[in-house]
Coordinates of C-alpha atoms (C1' of nucleotides) in Angstrom, one line a residue:
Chain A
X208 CA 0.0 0.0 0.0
X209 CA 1.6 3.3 -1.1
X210 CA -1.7 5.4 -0.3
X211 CA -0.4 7.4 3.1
X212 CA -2.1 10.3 3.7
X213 CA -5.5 11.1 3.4
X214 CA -4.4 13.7 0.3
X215 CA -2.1 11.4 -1.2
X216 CA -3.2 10.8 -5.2
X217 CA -4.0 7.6 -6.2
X218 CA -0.5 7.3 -8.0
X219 CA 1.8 10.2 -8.6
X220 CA 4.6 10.0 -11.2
X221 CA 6.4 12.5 -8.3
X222 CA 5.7 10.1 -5.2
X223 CA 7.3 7.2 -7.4
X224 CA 9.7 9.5 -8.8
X225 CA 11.0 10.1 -5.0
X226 CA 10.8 6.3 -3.9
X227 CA 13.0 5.1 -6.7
X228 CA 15.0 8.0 -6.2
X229 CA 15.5 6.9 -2.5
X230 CA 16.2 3.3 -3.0
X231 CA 19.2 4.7 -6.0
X232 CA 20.3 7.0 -3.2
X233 CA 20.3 4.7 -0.3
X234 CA 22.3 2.1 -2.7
X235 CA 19.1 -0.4 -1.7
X236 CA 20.0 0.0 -6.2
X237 CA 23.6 -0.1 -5.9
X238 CA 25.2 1.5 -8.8
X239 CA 25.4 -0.9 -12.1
X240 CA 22.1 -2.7 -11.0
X241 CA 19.4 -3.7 -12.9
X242 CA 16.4 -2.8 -11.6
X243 CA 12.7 -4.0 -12.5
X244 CA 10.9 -3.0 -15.5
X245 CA 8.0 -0.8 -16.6
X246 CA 5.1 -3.4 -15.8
X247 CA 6.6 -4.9 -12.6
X248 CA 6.9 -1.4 -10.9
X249 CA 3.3 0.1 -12.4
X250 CA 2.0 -3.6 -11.1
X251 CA 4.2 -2.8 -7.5
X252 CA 3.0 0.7 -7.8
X253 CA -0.8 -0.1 -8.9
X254 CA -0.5 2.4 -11.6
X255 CA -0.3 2.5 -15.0
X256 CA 3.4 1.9 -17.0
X257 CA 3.1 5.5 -18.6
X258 CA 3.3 6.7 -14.9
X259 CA 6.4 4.6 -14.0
X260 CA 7.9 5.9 -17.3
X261 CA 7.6 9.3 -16.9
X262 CA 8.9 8.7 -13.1
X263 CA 11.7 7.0 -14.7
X264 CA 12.4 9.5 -17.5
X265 CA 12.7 12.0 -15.4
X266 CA 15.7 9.7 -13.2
X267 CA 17.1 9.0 -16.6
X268 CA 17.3 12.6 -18.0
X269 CA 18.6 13.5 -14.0
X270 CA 21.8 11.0 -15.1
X271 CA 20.7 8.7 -11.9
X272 CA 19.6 5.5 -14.4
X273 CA 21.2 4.7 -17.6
X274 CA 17.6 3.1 -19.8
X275 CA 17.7 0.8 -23.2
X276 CA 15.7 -1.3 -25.2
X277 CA 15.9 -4.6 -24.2
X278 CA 18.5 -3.9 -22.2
X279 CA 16.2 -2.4 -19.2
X280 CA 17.1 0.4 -17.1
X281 CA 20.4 0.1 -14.4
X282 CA 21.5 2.6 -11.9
X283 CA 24.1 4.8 -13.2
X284 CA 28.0 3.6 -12.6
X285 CA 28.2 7.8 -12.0
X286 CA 25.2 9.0 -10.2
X287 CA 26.0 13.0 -9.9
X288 CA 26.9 13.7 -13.0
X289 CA 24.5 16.4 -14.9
X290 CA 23.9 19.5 -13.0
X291 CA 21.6 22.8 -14.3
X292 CA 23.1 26.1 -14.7
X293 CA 21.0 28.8 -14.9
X294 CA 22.4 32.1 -16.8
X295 CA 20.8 35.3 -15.9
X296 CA 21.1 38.9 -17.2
X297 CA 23.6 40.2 -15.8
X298 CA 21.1 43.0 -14.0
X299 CA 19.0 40.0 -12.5
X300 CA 22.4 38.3 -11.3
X301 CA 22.8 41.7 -9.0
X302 CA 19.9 42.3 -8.1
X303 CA 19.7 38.9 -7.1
X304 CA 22.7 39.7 -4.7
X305 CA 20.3 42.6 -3.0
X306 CA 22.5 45.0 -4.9
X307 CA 22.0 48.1 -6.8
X308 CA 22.2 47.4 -10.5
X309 CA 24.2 50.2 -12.6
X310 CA 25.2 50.6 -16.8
X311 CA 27.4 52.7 -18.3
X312 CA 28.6 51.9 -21.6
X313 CA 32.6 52.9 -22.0
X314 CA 32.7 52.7 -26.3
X315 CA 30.7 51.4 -28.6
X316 CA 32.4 51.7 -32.2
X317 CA 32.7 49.6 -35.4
X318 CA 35.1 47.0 -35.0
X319 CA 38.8 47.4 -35.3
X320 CA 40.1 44.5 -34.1
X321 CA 37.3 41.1 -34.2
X322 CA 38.1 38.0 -32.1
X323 CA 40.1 35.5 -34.5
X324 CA 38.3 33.0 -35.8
X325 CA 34.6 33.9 -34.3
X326 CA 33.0 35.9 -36.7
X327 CA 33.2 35.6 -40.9
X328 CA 36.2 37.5 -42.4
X329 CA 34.3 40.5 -44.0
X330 CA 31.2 40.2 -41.3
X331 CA 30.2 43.5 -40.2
X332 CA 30.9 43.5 -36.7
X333 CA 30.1 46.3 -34.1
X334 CA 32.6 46.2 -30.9
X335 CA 30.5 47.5 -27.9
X336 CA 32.5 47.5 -24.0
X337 CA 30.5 48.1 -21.1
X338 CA 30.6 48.3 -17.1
X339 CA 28.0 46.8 -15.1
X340 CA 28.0 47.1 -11.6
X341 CA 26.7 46.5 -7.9
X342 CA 26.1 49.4 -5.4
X343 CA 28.2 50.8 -7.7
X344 CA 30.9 48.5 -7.6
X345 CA 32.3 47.6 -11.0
X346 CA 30.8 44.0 -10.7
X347 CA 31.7 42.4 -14.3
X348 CA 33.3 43.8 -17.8
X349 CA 31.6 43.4 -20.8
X350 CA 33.2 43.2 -23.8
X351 CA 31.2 42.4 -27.0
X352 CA 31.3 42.2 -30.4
X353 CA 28.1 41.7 -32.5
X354 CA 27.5 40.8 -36.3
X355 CA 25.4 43.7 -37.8
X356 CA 24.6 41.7 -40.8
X357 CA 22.5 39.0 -38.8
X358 CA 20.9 41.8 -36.0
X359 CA 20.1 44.9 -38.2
X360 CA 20.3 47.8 -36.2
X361 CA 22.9 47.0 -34.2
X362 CA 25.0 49.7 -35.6
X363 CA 22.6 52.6 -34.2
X364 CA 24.6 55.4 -32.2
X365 CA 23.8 55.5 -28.7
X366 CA 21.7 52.2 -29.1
X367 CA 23.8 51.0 -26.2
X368 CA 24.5 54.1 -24.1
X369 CA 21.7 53.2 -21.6
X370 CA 20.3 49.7 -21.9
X371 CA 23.2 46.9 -22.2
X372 CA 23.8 44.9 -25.3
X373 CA 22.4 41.6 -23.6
X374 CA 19.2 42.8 -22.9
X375 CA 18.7 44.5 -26.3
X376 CA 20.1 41.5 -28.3
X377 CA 17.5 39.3 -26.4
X378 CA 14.7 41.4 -27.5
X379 CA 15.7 41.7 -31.3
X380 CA 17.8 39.2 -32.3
X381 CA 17.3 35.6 -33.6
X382 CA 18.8 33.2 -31.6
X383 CA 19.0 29.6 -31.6
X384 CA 22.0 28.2 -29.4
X385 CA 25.6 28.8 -29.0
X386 CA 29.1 27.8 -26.5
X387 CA 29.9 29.0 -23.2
X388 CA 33.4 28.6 -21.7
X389 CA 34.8 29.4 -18.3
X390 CA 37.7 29.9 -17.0
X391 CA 40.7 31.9 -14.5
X392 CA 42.9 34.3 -16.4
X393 CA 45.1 37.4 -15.2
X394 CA 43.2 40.6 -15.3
X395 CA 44.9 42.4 -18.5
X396 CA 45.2 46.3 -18.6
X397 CA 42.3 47.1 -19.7
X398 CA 40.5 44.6 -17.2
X399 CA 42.2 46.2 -14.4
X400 CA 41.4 49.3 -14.7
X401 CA 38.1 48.8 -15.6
X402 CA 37.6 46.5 -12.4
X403 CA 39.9 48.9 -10.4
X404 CA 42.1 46.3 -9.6
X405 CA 46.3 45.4 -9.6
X406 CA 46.7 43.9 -13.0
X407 CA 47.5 40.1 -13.0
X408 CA 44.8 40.1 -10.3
X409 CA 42.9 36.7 -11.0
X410 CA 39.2 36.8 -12.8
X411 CA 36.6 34.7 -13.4
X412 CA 36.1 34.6 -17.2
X413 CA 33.1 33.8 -18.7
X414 CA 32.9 33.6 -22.6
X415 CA 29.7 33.2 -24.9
X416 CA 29.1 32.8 -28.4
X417 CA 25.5 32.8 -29.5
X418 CA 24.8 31.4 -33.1
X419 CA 21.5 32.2 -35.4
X420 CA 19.5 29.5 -36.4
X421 CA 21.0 27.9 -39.2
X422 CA 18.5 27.6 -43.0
X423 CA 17.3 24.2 -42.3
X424 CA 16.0 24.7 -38.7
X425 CA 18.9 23.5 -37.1
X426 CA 21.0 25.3 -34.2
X427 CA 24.4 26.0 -35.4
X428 CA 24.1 28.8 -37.9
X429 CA 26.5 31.8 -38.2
X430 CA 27.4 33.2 -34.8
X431 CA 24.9 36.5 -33.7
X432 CA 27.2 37.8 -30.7
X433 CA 30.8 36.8 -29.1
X434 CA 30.6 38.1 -25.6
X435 CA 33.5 38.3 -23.0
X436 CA 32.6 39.1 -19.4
X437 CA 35.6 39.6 -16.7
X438 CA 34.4 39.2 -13.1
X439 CA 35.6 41.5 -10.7
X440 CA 37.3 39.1 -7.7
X441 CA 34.6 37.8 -5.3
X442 CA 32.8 36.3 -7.8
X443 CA 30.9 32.8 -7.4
X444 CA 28.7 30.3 -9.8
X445 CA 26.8 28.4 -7.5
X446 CA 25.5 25.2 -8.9
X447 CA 22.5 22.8 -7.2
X448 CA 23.2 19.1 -7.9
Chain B
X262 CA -0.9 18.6 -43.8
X263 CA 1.9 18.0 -41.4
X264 CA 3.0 14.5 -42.9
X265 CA 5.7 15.0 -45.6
X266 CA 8.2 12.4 -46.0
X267 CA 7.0 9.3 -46.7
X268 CA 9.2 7.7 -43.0
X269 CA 7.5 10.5 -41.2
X270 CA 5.3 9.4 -38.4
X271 CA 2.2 10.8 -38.5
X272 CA 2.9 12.8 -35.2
X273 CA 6.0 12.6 -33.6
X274 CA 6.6 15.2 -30.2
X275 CA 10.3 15.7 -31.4
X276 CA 8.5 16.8 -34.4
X277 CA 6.3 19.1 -33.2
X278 CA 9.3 20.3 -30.4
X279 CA 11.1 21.0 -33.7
X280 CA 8.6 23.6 -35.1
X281 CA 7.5 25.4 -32.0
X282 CA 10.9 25.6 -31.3
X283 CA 11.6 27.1 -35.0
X284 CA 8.6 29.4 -34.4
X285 CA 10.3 30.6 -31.1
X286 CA 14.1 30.9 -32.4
X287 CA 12.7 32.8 -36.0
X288 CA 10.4 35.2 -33.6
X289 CA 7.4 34.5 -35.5
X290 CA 6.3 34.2 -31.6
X291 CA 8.7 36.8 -30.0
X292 CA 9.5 36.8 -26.4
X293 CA 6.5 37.4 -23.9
X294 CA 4.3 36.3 -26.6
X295 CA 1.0 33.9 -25.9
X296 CA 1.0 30.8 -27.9
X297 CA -1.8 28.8 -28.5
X298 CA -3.2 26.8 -26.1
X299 CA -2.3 22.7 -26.2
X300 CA -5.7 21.6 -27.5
X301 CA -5.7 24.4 -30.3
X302 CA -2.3 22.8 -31.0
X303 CA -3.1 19.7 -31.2
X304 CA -5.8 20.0 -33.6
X305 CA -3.6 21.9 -35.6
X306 CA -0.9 19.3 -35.5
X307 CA -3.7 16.5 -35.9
X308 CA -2.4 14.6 -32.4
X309 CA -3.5 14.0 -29.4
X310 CA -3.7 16.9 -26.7
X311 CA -0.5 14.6 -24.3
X312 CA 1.5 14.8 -27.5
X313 CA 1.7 18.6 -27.2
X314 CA 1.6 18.5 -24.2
X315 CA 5.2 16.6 -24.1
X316 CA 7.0 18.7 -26.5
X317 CA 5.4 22.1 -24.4
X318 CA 7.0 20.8 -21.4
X319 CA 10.2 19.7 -23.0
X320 CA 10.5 23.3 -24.2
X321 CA 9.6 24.8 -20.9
X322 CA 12.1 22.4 -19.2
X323 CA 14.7 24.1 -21.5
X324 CA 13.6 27.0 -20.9
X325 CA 12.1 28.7 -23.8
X326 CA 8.6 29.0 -22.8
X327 CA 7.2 29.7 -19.4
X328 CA 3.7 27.4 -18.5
X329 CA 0.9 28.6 -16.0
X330 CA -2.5 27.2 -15.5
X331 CA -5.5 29.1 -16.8
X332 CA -2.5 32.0 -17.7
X333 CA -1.5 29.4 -20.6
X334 CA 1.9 29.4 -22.1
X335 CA 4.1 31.9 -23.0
X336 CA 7.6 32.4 -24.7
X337 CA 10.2 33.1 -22.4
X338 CA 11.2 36.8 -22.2
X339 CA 14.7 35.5 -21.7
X340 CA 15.3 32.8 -23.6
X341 CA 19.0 31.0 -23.6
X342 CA 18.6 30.8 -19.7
X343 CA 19.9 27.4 -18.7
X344 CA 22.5 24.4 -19.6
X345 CA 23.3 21.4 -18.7
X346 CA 26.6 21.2 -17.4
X347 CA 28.0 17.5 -17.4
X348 CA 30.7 16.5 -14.2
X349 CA 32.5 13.6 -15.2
X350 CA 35.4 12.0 -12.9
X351 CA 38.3 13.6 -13.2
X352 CA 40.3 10.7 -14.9
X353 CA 37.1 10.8 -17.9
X354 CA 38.1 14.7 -18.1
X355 CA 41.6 14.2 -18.7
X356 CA 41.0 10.9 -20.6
X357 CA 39.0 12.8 -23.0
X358 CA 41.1 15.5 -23.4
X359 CA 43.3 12.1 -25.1
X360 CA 45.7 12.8 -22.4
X361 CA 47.0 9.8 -20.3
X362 CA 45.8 9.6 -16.6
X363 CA 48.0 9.1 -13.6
X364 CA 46.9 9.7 -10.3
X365 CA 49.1 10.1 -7.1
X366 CA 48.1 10.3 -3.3
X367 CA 49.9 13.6 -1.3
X368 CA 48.8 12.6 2.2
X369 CA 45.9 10.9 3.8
X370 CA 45.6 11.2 7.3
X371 CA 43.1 12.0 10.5
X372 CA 41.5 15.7 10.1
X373 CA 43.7 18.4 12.1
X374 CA 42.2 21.4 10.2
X375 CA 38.5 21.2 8.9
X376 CA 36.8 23.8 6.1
X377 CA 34.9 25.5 8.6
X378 CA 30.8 25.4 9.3
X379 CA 30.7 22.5 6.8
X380 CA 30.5 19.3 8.8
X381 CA 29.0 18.6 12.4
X382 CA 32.2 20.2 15.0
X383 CA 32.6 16.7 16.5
X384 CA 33.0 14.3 13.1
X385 CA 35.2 12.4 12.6
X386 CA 37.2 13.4 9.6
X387 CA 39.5 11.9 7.2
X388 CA 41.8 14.4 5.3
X389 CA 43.2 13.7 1.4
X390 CA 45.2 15.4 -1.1
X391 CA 46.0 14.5 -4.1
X392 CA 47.4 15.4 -7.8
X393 CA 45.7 14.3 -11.0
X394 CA 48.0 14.4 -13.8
X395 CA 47.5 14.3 -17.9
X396 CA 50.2 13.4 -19.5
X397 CA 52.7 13.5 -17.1
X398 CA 52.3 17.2 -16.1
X399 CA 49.6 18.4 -13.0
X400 CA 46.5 18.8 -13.9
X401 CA 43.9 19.1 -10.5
X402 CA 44.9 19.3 -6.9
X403 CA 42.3 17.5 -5.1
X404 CA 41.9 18.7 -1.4
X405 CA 39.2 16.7 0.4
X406 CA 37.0 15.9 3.3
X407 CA 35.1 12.8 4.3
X408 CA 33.0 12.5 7.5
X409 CA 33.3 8.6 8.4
X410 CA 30.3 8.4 10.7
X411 CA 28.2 8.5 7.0
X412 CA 30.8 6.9 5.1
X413 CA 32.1 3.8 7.0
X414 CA 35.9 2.8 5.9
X415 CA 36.9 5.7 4.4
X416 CA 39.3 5.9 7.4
X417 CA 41.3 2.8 6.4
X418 CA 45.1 3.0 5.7
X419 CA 46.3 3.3 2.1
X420 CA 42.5 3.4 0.8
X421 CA 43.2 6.0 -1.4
X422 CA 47.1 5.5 -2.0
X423 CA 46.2 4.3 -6.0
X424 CA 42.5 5.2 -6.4
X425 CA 40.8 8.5 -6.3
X426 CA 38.9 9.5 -3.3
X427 CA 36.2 10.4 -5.7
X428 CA 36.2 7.0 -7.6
X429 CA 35.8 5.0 -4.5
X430 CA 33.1 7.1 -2.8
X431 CA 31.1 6.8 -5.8
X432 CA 30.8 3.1 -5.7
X433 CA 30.7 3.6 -1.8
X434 CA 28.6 6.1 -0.6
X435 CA 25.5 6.9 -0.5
X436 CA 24.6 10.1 -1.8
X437 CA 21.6 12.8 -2.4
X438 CA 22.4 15.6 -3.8
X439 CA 25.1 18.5 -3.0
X440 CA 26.0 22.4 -3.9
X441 CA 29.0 23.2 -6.4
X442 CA 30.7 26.5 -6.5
X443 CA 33.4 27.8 -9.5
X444 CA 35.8 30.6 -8.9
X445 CA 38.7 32.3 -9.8
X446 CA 41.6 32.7 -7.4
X447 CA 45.3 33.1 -6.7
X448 CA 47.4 30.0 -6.2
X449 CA 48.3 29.7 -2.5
X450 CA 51.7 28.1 -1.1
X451 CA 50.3 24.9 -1.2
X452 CA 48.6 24.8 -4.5
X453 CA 51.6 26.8 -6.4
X454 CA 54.0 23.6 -5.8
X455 CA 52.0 21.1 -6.1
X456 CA 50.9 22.7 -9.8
X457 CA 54.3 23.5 -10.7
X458 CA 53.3 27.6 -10.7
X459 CA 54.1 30.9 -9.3
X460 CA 51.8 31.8 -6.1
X461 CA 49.3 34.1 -7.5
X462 CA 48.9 32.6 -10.2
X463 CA 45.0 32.9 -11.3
X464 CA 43.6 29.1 -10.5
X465 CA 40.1 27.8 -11.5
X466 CA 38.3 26.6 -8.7
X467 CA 35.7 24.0 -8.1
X468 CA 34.1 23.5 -4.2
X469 CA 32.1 20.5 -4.4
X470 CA 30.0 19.3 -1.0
X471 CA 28.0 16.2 -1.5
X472 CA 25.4 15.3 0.7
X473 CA 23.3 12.3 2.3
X474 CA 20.1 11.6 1.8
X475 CA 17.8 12.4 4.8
X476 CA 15.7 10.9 7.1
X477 CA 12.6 11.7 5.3
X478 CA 14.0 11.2 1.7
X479 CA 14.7 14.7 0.9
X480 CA 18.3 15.8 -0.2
X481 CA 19.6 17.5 2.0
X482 CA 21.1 15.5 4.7
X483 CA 24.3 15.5 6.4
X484 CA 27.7 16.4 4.8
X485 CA 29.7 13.2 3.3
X486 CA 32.4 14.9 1.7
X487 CA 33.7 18.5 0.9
X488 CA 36.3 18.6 -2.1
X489 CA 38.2 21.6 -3.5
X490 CA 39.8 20.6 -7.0
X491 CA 42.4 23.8 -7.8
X492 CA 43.2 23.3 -11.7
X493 CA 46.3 24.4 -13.3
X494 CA 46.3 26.8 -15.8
X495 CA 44.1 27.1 -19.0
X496 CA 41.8 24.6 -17.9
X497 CA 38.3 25.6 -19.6
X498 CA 34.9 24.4 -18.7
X499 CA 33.0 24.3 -22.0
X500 CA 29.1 24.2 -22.0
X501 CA 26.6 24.3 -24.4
X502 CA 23.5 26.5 -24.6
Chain C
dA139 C1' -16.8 30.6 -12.2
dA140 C1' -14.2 29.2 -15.8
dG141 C1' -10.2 28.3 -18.6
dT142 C1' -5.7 26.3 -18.9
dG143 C1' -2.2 23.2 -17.9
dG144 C1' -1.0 18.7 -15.1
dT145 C1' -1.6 14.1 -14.8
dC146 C1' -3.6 9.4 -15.0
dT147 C1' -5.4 5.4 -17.5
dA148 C1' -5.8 1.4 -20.5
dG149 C1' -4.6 -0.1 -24.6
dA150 C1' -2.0 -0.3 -28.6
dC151 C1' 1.8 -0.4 -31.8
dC152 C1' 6.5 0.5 -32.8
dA153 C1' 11.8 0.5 -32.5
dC154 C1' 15.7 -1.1 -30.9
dA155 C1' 19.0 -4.4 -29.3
dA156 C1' 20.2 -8.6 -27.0
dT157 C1' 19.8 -13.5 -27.6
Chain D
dT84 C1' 13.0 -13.9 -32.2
dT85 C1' 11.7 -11.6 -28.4
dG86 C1' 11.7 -8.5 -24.4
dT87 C1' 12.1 -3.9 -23.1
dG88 C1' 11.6 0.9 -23.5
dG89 C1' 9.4 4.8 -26.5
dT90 C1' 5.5 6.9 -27.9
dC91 C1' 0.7 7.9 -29.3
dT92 C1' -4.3 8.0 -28.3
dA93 C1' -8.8 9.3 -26.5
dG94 C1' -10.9 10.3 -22.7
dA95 C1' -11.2 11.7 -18.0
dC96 C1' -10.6 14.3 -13.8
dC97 C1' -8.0 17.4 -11.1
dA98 C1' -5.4 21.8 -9.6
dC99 C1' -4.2 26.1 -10.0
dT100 C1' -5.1 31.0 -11.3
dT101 C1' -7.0 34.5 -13.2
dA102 C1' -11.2 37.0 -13.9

DNA sequence: AAGTGGTCTAGACCACAAT
DNA sequence: TTGTGGTCTAGACCACTTA
């Protein structure tokens, strides 16, 4: 009998989404096992199989069970493996913090000098470099470049000198997936005085390049926006496993 | 008519996740729009209303669309909002980098000093450090914690003198859930030698504190183990959006 | 009060992969 | 060949929210 209390539903993919999930995590499944099949649980759980497999979905897509055909479904050799990352604009990220959130755009020009290899030779690129920061702190510098040929309108004077590039590009530009890579590097000149810190000073680096759909629906087309954003020091990405 | 090819089922939710997602990514529904409701969609698509219903939540688990009851569904004012970030052992990391593993034990020993506020003040605590290698040259210092009271043996002699802590406490402990933290910061004494670079040099940083399962099921029990992995140099952490 | 998503069911057929 | 997961259906009822 699974029915506990008196609101309990009949059969709840949660409820046997959280029993499985115990007997995984108190190795009652050790890691490797096999465990029973659709119809044996919905029969243990008096509830249909669609109910067990959306419960066991959910484990799979979690990275707690490994499922095939035929095979069946075993507990994962590596249970924690998959965690979520949620990306905020950077103005929700403060404000998140309880801080102030402030802009101020240091130069927005056509491009001089375009990040190797990112962007098509002769793409039209607009270079935009911004300050965002936290009870007026500088909190993150935000060094962009954007392909004019893909967002038209990106080129407009001042389109940047109050609302930051992220939040406009969300609003008007296509968008379909793109890289993100992290990483510590010395705080360069420009960084440093930006951050109002010694240079060399270490910063968390966060780099993103968003693509455009590609013709036939797919998401890898030509890249919208390369974005660089240098953490002042302090800075943490918490992650929920 | 939906049905083109002559393979194509006649509804398929990958399908239909496909197009809404097109619709979304091309802004023929632009951010903060209302889409139609599932049974208008399903009619539309000629399926049944669960068959929408799967690719709508599959979308708003990605988050591109944001679902209320009676408010219906909406596209996500901010759209590129969350990835999955994958943690494999360290030795699959390096391995995959086509780099040869080696591991090698620093010191394992009784607790003295503790990471403070994360376990119970009266646990018993084992201590380990250790130095991942690819290819002959430091890769990760692991620096780690395990309570034995939740993970029984941990304390033995030479446990970890050819095995990773974190291999063996995944086939050995139970586990729940946990909280990760990535920053940037300057090699101390320790870290500097044991990398082979200058103190101060900008490290990436990983905190990682797994937890027990409760009592009551939930995830957030007791602290087993707290690890902080300090990379060397130009280590990235690449994600996909 | 009413509309929308959330979920369950019972049955069916299919796809894949191990035997 | 056959067992297992993958998915669809048609209908039903429920839960949450907005109006």
């Amino acid at each position: 009998m699974t029915v506990e209390g008196p609101k309990t539903p009949r059969a709840d993919w949660r409820a046997i989404h959280r029993e499985l999930s115990r007997r995984i995590s108190t190795r009652e499944w050790a890691p490797g096992d096999l465990i029973p099949g659709e119809e044996t649980l919905a029969a243990e759980f008096g509830c249909a199989r669609a109910t067990v497999n959306r419960a066991l979905n959910a484990l799979a897509e979690a990275g707690l069970v490994v499922r095939r055909r035929k095979a069946g479904t075993r507990v994962a050799e590596t249970p924690i493996r998959q965690a979520k990352l949620s990306i905020p604009l950077i103005r929700e990220e403060i404000e998140a913090l309880g801080a102030d959130y402030a802009y101020r755009l240091i130069s927005s020009s056509p491009a001089d000098m375009a990040p190797p290899g990112r962007f098509a030779p002769d793409a039209p690129l607009v270079h935009v470099a911004a300050l965002h920061f936290a009870d007026s702190r500088p909190y993150v510098l935000e060094t962009r470049w954007i392909d004019c040929s893909v967002v038209p309108g990106a080129d407009r004077p001042d389109l940047f000198a109050s609302q930051s590039a992220n939040e406009w590009l969300v609003r008007h530009a296509p968008y379909a997936g793109g890289e993100m890579v992290m990483s510590a590097a010395p705080a360069n000149a420009t960084e440093a005085e930006a951050l109002g810190v010694s240079i060399a000073t270490p910063l968390f680096i966060a780099e993103r390049l968003t693509r455009a759909p590609s013709a036939n629906g797919g998401n890898a087309g030509s890249p919208v926006t390369f974005a660089r954003l240098a953490y002042a020091p302090g800075r943490k990405l918490r992650l929920h496993l």
